[in-house]
CSV table of C-alpha atoms in Angstrom, one decimal:
chain,number,residue,atom,x,y,z
A,54,MET,CA,42.8,111.0,-69.7
A,55,LYS,CA,41.9,108.8,-72.5
A,56,LEU,CA,45.4,107.2,-72.4
A,57,SER,CA,45.1,106.6,-68.7
A,58,LEU,CA,41.6,105.0,-69.1
A,59,GLY,CA,43.0,102.8,-71.9
A,60,ARG,CA,45.8,101.6,-69.8
A,61,SER,CA,43.5,100.8,-66.9
A,62,LEU,CA,41.2,98.9,-69.2
A,63,LEU,CA,44.1,96.9,-70.6
A,64,LYS,CA,45.2,96.0,-67.0
A,65,VAL,CA,41.7,94.8,-66.2
A,66,LEU,CA,41.5,92.7,-69.3
A,67,ARG,CA,44.9,91.2,-68.6
A,68,ALA,CA,43.9,90.5,-65.0
A,69,GLN,CA,40.7,88.8,-66.2
A,70,LYS,CA,42.6,86.7,-68.7
A,71,LYS,CA,45.0,85.6,-65.9
A,72,ILE,CA,42.0,84.7,-63.7
A,73,SER,CA,40.3,82.8,-66.5
A,74,LYS,CA,43.5,80.8,-67.2
A,75,ARG,CA,43.7,79.9,-63.5
A,76,ILE,CA,40.1,78.8,-63.4
A,77,GLU,CA,40.6,76.7,-66.5
A,78,LYS,CA,43.7,75.1,-65.0
A,79,ALA,CA,41.8,74.4,-61.7
A,80,VAL,CA,38.8,72.9,-63.6
A,81,ALA,CA,41.2,70.7,-65.8
A,82,LYS,CA,43.0,69.5,-62.7
A,83,THR,CA,39.7,68.6,-61.0
A,84,ARG,CA,38.5,66.8,-64.1
A,85,GLY,CA,41.8,64.9,-64.2
A,86,ARG,CA,41.5,63.8,-60.6
A,87,THR,CA,37.9,62.8,-61.2
A,88,LYS,CA,38.8,60.8,-64.3
A,89,ARG,CA,41.7,59.1,-62.6
A,90,SER,CA,39.4,58.3,-59.6
A,91,ALA,CA,36.7,56.9,-61.9
A,92,SER,CA,39.2,54.8,-64.0
A,93,ARG,CA,41.0,53.5,-60.9
A,94,PRO,CA,40.0,49.9,-60.4
A,95,ALA,CA,38.4,48.8,-57.2
A,96,LYS,CA,40.6,47.1,-54.7
A,97,SER,CA,40.8,43.4,-55.5
A,98,ILE,CA,39.3,41.0,-53.1
A,99,LEU,CA,41.4,38.2,-54.5
A,100,ILE,CA,44.6,37.3,-52.6
A,101,GLU,CA,47.7,36.2,-54.4
A,102,THR,CA,49.8,33.4,-53.1
A,103,ALA,CA,53.5,33.4,-54.1
A,104,ALA,CA,54.7,30.0,-53.0
A,105,PHE,CA,52.5,26.9,-53.7
A,106,GLY,CA,54.9,24.5,-55.4
A,107,SER,CA,57.5,24.2,-58.1
A,108,ASN,CA,55.0,25.9,-60.5
A,109,PRO,CA,56.4,24.5,-63.8
A,110,GLY,CA,53.8,26.4,-65.8
A,111,HIS,CA,54.8,29.8,-64.3
A,112,LEU,CA,51.2,30.7,-63.4
A,113,VAL,CA,49.9,33.1,-60.8
A,114,MET,CA,47.7,31.8,-57.9
A,115,LYS,CA,44.8,33.9,-56.7
A,116,SER,CA,42.0,32.9,-54.4
A,117,PHE,CA,39.1,34.1,-52.4
A,118,VAL,CA,38.1,32.7,-49.0
A,119,PRO,CA,35.0,33.9,-47.3
A,120,THR,CA,35.8,35.0,-43.7
A,121,THR,CA,32.3,34.9,-42.2
A,122,ARG,CA,30.5,32.1,-43.9
A,123,LEU,CA,32.6,29.0,-44.3
A,124,PRO,CA,31.8,25.4,-43.2
A,125,LYS,CA,34.4,23.3,-41.5
A,126,ASN,CA,35.3,21.4,-44.7
A,127,PRO,CA,34.3,23.7,-47.6
A,128,ALA,CA,34.0,22.9,-51.2
A,129,LEU,CA,36.5,24.3,-53.7
A,130,VAL,CA,35.7,25.9,-57.1
A,131,VAL,CA,38.5,26.4,-59.6
A,132,LEU,CA,37.9,29.0,-62.3
A,133,LEU,CA,40.0,29.5,-65.4
A,134,HIS,CA,39.7,32.8,-67.2
A,135,GLY,CA,39.7,33.3,-71.0
A,136,CYS,CA,42.0,35.2,-73.3
A,137,HIS,CA,42.2,39.0,-72.6
A,138,GLN,CA,40.7,38.4,-69.2
A,139,THR,CA,42.0,38.5,-65.6
A,140,PRO,CA,40.6,36.8,-62.6
A,141,GLU,CA,39.5,40.2,-61.3
A,142,SER,CA,37.6,41.1,-64.5
A,143,LEU,CA,35.8,37.7,-64.7
A,144,ASP,CA,34.9,37.7,-61.0
A,145,ALA,CA,33.6,41.3,-61.1
A,146,ALA,CA,31.3,40.5,-64.0
A,147,ALA,CA,30.2,37.0,-63.1
A,148,GLY,CA,30.0,37.4,-59.3
A,149,PHE,CA,31.6,34.1,-58.3
A,150,SER,CA,33.1,35.6,-55.1
A,151,LYS,CA,29.6,36.7,-54.1
A,152,LEU,CA,28.4,33.1,-54.7
A,153,ALA,CA,31.3,31.9,-52.6
A,154,LYS,CA,30.1,34.1,-49.7
A,155,GLU,CA,26.5,33.0,-50.0
A,156,ARG,CA,27.3,29.3,-50.4
A,157,GLY,CA,30.4,28.9,-48.3
A,158,PHE,CA,33.0,27.6,-50.7
A,159,VAL,CA,36.6,28.5,-51.4
A,160,LEU,CA,37.4,30.1,-54.8
A,161,LEU,CA,40.7,29.5,-56.7
A,162,TYR,CA,41.7,31.6,-59.7
A,163,PRO,CA,44.8,30.4,-61.6
A,164,GLN,CA,46.0,33.3,-63.8
A,165,GLN,CA,48.1,33.3,-66.9
A,166,LYS,CA,51.1,35.7,-67.3
A,167,ARG,CA,51.7,37.7,-70.5
A,168,ALA,CA,55.2,36.5,-70.4
A,169,ASN,CA,53.8,33.0,-71.2
A,170,ASN,CA,51.2,34.1,-73.7
A,171,SER,CA,50.9,37.6,-75.2
A,172,GLN,CA,47.0,37.3,-75.3
A,173,ASN,CA,46.8,36.2,-71.7
A,174,CYS,CA,45.5,32.8,-72.9
A,175,PHE,CA,46.3,29.5,-71.1
A,176,ASN,CA,48.4,27.4,-73.5
A,177,TRP,CA,45.9,24.6,-73.9
A,178,PHE,CA,47.3,23.8,-77.4
A,179,ARG,CA,50.9,23.2,-76.3
A,180,PRO,CA,51.5,19.5,-75.5
A,181,SER,CA,54.1,20.4,-72.9
A,182,ALA,CA,51.5,22.6,-71.0
A,183,VAL,CA,48.8,20.0,-70.8
A,184,ALA,CA,50.8,16.7,-70.2
A,185,ARG,CA,50.3,15.0,-66.9
A,186,ASP,CA,52.5,16.5,-64.1
A,187,ARG,CA,54.0,19.0,-66.5
A,188,GLY,CA,53.4,22.6,-67.4
A,189,GLU,CA,50.2,24.5,-66.6
A,190,VAL,CA,48.1,21.5,-65.5
A,191,ARG,CA,50.8,20.6,-62.9
A,192,SER,CA,50.9,24.2,-61.6
A,193,ILE,CA,47.1,24.2,-61.2
A,194,LYS,CA,47.1,20.8,-59.4
A,195,GLN,CA,49.7,22.2,-57.0
A,196,MET,CA,47.5,25.2,-56.4
A,197,VAL,CA,44.6,22.9,-55.6
A,198,GLU,CA,46.7,20.8,-53.2
A,199,HIS,CA,48.0,23.9,-51.5
A,200,ILE,CA,44.6,25.4,-50.9
A,201,CYS,CA,43.1,22.1,-49.9
A,202,GLU,CA,45.6,21.7,-47.1
A,203,ARG,CA,45.5,25.3,-46.0
A,204,HIS,CA,41.7,25.5,-45.8
A,205,ARG,CA,40.7,21.8,-45.0
A,206,VAL,CA,38.8,21.5,-48.3
A,207,ASP,CA,36.4,18.6,-48.7
A,208,ARG,CA,38.3,16.7,-51.4
A,209,SER,CA,35.0,15.1,-52.6
A,210,LYS,CA,33.8,18.6,-53.5
A,211,ILE,CA,36.4,20.1,-55.9
A,212,PHE,CA,34.9,21.5,-59.1
A,213,VAL,CA,36.5,23.2,-62.1
A,214,ALA,CA,35.2,25.5,-64.8
A,215,GLY,CA,36.8,27.5,-67.5
A,216,LEU,CA,36.0,29.9,-70.3
A,217,SER,CA,37.5,29.8,-73.9
A,218,ALA,CA,41.2,28.9,-73.4
A,219,GLY,CA,40.3,28.3,-69.8
A,220,GLY,CA,37.6,25.9,-71.0
A,221,ALA,CA,40.1,24.0,-73.1
A,222,LEU,CA,42.4,23.8,-70.2
A,223,THR,CA,39.5,22.6,-68.0
A,224,GLY,CA,39.2,19.6,-70.3
A,225,ALA,CA,42.9,18.9,-70.1
A,226,LEU,CA,42.8,19.0,-66.2
A,227,VAL,CA,39.9,16.5,-66.1
A,228,ALA,CA,41.6,14.3,-68.7
A,229,ASN,CA,44.8,14.2,-66.6
A,230,TYR,CA,43.4,14.2,-63.1
A,231,PRO,CA,39.8,12.7,-63.3
A,232,SER,CA,39.7,11.6,-59.7
A,233,LEU,CA,40.5,15.1,-58.5
A,234,PHE,CA,37.3,16.7,-59.6
A,235,ALA,CA,33.6,16.1,-58.7
A,236,GLY,CA,32.3,18.2,-61.6
A,237,ALA,CA,33.5,20.3,-64.5
A,238,ALA,CA,32.2,23.0,-67.0
A,239,ILE,CA,33.8,23.7,-70.3
A,240,ILE,CA,32.5,27.1,-71.6
A,241,ALA,CA,33.2,28.0,-75.2
A,242,GLY,CA,36.2,25.6,-75.1
A,243,MET,CA,37.9,23.1,-77.3
A,244,PRO,CA,38.2,19.3,-77.1
A,245,PHE,CA,41.4,17.9,-75.6
A,246,GLY,CA,44.0,17.0,-78.2
A,247,SER,CA,42.5,19.2,-81.0
A,248,ALA,CA,45.7,21.2,-81.5
A,249,ARG,CA,49.5,21.0,-81.1
A,250,ASP,CA,50.5,24.6,-81.7
A,251,ALA,CA,49.2,28.1,-82.1
A,252,MET,CA,48.4,27.7,-85.8
A,253,SER,CA,46.5,24.5,-85.5
A,254,ALA,CA,44.7,26.0,-82.6
A,255,LEU,CA,43.5,28.9,-84.6
A,256,ARG,CA,42.3,26.7,-87.4
A,257,ALA,CA,40.5,24.4,-85.0
A,258,MET,CA,38.8,27.3,-83.3
A,259,LYS,CA,37.5,28.7,-86.6
A,260,SER,CA,36.7,25.5,-88.5
A,261,GLY,CA,36.9,22.7,-86.1
A,262,ALA,CA,39.6,20.1,-85.8
A,263,PRO,CA,39.4,16.7,-87.6
A,264,SER,CA,38.6,13.8,-85.4
A,265,PRO,CA,41.8,12.0,-84.4
A,266,PRO,CA,42.4,8.4,-85.4
A,267,GLY,CA,40.3,6.2,-83.1
A,268,GLY,CA,37.8,9.0,-82.3
A,269,TRP,CA,37.7,11.9,-80.0
A,270,GLY,CA,37.9,9.7,-76.9
A,271,ARG,CA,41.3,8.4,-77.7
A,272,PRO,CA,43.4,11.3,-76.6
A,273,ILE,CA,41.9,11.1,-73.2
A,274,ALA,CA,42.0,7.3,-73.0
A,275,GLU,CA,45.7,7.3,-73.9
A,276,ILE,CA,46.7,9.4,-70.8
A,277,SER,CA,44.1,7.9,-68.4
A,278,PRO,CA,43.7,4.3,-69.6
A,279,GLU,CA,42.7,2.9,-66.2
A,280,THR,CA,40.0,5.5,-65.4
A,281,ARG,CA,36.5,4.1,-65.1
A,282,ALA,CA,34.8,6.9,-63.2
A,283,TRP,CA,34.6,10.4,-64.6
A,284,PRO,CA,33.1,13.6,-63.1
A,285,PRO,CA,29.9,15.0,-64.8
A,286,ILE,CA,30.9,17.4,-67.6
A,287,THR,CA,28.7,20.3,-68.8
A,288,ILE,CA,29.6,22.0,-72.1
A,289,TRP,CA,28.4,25.5,-72.8
A,290,GLN,CA,28.3,27.1,-76.2
A,291,GLY,CA,26.9,30.3,-77.7
A,292,MET,CA,25.4,29.5,-81.1
A,293,GLU,CA,26.5,32.8,-82.6
A,294,ASP,CA,30.1,32.4,-81.4
A,295,ARG,CA,32.6,33.5,-84.1
A,296,VAL,CA,35.7,33.0,-82.0
A,297,VAL,CA,35.2,29.3,-81.1
A,298,LYS,CA,32.7,27.8,-83.6
A,299,PRO,CA,29.9,25.6,-82.2
A,300,VAL,CA,31.3,22.6,-84.1
A,301,ASN,CA,34.0,22.4,-81.3
A,302,ALA,CA,31.3,22.1,-78.6
A,303,PHE,CA,29.9,19.1,-80.5
A,304,ALA,CA,33.4,17.6,-80.7
A,305,CYS,CA,33.7,18.1,-76.9
A,306,VAL,CA,30.4,16.2,-76.4
A,307,ALA,CA,31.6,13.4,-78.7
A,308,GLN,CA,34.9,13.2,-76.7
A,309,TRP,CA,33.4,12.8,-73.3
A,310,LEU,CA,30.7,10.4,-74.5
A,311,GLU,CA,33.2,8.2,-76.2
A,312,VAL,CA,35.7,8.0,-73.3
A,313,GLN,CA,32.8,6.9,-71.1
A,314,GLY,CA,31.3,4.5,-73.6
A,315,ILE,CA,28.0,6.4,-73.8
A,316,ALA,CA,26.0,6.2,-77.0
A,317,GLU,CA,25.2,9.6,-78.6
A,318,ASN,CA,21.7,8.5,-79.4
A,319,SER,CA,20.9,7.8,-75.8
A,320,GLY,CA,20.7,11.4,-74.9
A,321,ARG,CA,17.6,13.6,-74.2
A,322,LEU,CA,16.9,16.8,-76.1
A,323,GLU,CA,14.9,19.6,-74.5
A,324,GLU,CA,13.9,23.0,-76.1
A,325,LYS,CA,14.4,25.8,-73.6
A,326,PRO,CA,13.5,29.6,-73.7
A,327,TRP,CA,17.3,30.2,-73.9
A,328,GLY,CA,18.1,27.5,-76.5
A,329,ARG,CA,18.6,23.7,-76.3
A,330,LEU,CA,19.7,21.3,-73.6
A,331,GLN,CA,21.0,17.9,-74.5
A,332,SER,CA,21.8,15.6,-71.6
A,333,TRP,CA,23.2,12.1,-71.2
A,334,LYS,CA,22.6,10.1,-68.0
A,335,VAL,CA,23.7,6.7,-66.8
A,336,ARG,CA,21.5,5.0,-64.2
A,337,GLY,CA,19.9,8.4,-63.5
A,338,GLU,CA,23.1,10.3,-63.0
A,339,LEU,CA,24.1,13.1,-65.3
A,340,LYS,CA,27.3,12.4,-67.2
A,341,VAL,CA,27.4,14.9,-70.0
A,342,ALA,CA,25.3,17.9,-70.9
A,343,LEU,CA,25.4,20.4,-73.8
A,344,TYR,CA,23.9,23.9,-73.2
A,345,SER,CA,23.5,25.5,-76.7
A,346,VAL,CA,22.6,29.1,-76.0
A,347,SER,CA,20.7,31.0,-78.8
A,348,ASN,CA,21.7,34.5,-79.8
A,349,MET,CA,24.9,34.4,-77.9
A,350,GLY,CA,28.5,35.0,-79.0
A,351,HIS,CA,31.7,34.0,-77.4
A,352,GLY,CA,31.6,34.1,-73.6
A,353,LEU,CA,30.1,33.0,-70.3
A,354,PRO,CA,26.3,33.4,-70.1
A,355,ILE,CA,24.8,35.1,-67.1
A,356,LYS,CA,21.2,35.9,-66.4
A,357,LYS,CA,19.9,39.3,-67.6
A,358,ARG,CA,19.0,41.7,-64.9
A,359,LYS,CA,15.6,43.4,-64.8
A,360,SER,CA,17.2,46.9,-64.8
A,361,VAL,CA,17.6,48.3,-68.3
A,362,THR,CA,20.8,50.0,-67.2
A,363,ALA,CA,22.3,46.7,-66.0
A,364,LEU,CA,22.0,44.7,-69.2
A,365,ARG,CA,25.6,45.0,-70.2
A,366,SER,CA,28.4,43.2,-68.3
A,367,ALA,CA,31.6,44.9,-67.2
A,368,ASP,CA,33.5,42.2,-69.1
A,369,PRO,CA,32.8,41.7,-72.8
A,370,TYR,CA,33.2,37.9,-72.4
A,371,VAL,CA,30.5,37.7,-69.8
A,372,ILE,CA,27.2,38.0,-71.7
A,373,PRO,CA,23.7,38.7,-70.3
A,374,VAL,CA,21.2,36.2,-71.8
A,375,GLU,CA,18.2,34.1,-70.6
A,376,ILE,CA,20.2,31.6,-68.5
A,377,SER,CA,23.0,31.9,-65.9
A,378,ALA,CA,25.8,29.4,-66.2
A,379,PRO,CA,27.1,30.2,-62.7
A,380,ALA,CA,23.7,29.6,-61.1
A,381,GLU,CA,23.3,26.4,-63.1
A,382,MET,CA,26.7,25.2,-62.0
A,383,MET,CA,25.8,25.9,-58.4
A,384,ARG,CA,22.7,23.8,-58.7
A,385,LEU,CA,24.3,20.9,-60.5
A,386,TRP,CA,27.2,20.8,-58.0
A,387,GLY,CA,25.0,21.0,-55.0
A,388,LEU,CA,26.4,24.2,-53.7
A,389,SER,CA,23.4,25.6,-51.9
A,390,ARG,CA,23.2,28.6,-49.7
A,391,PHE,CA,25.2,28.0,-46.6
A,392,ARG,CA,23.5,28.5,-43.2
A,393,ILE,CA,25.6,28.8,-40.0
């Protein structure tokens, strides 16, 4: 009797053990599905265009075109991401596609390939990538031409902005094609001509590059000697930036002042809750502005949200502070809310 009872108990224990293992497997499987679902990125709203020109820089073209709120001849905003970023990560954190919907403009996101740069950086420091009608600047110009023709863009309203390596490439684009753009923003970027290879680029980022013979304006004047009209340039810099030191922002300011023949001491300095704004105008029109953002590291500043749970950005290079660069760019570029 005792033996029979023992065997029965053993069978029950084995059965319970099997059931427990099945439950554990089921729970683990459910958790795995949930985890994969949570980590699965949202479907991108950016559309890739495969054929847009000879593409000598071997870049990827992505864009966003609002389908419900678009004027007959919309403006175009070109955005260049930074290292370790993608157009999707930058757009999700900074909300440019939302602004495009609200204000009725077309959005162009050139994207770097890891085959071109292992850190996903635009090659702003390679002369072959930033020479007129060559390399990456030529690829982006072809993207602009393609999207202008396809969506009847108002060519007097093409704007460009870039972060970090994208900011440096923004300067190169304006230097090469000044008449193409109506406004530009260089965010945590580098002056044009400050490096010729990866090693000199790293040194310049950390310590600043020495001024070239003839001053910072000379590299731009050499490639666009006949240019007399330049788009307004805003330069954004976090004063706690350890990746691109603030000295580079000051060099950018010197560069764009020199090429336009504007005296540095003619500017206006304003103290703001978020930092300092220095601006230079000619006959009442803004030409150059420097936004020095206090207590901010390397990245694009966006306005802090009121919700405590929404203070951090989904992208580490999009930083919540007391001022929004996207909102300020919209204001300066005259991209107001579009009404049908």
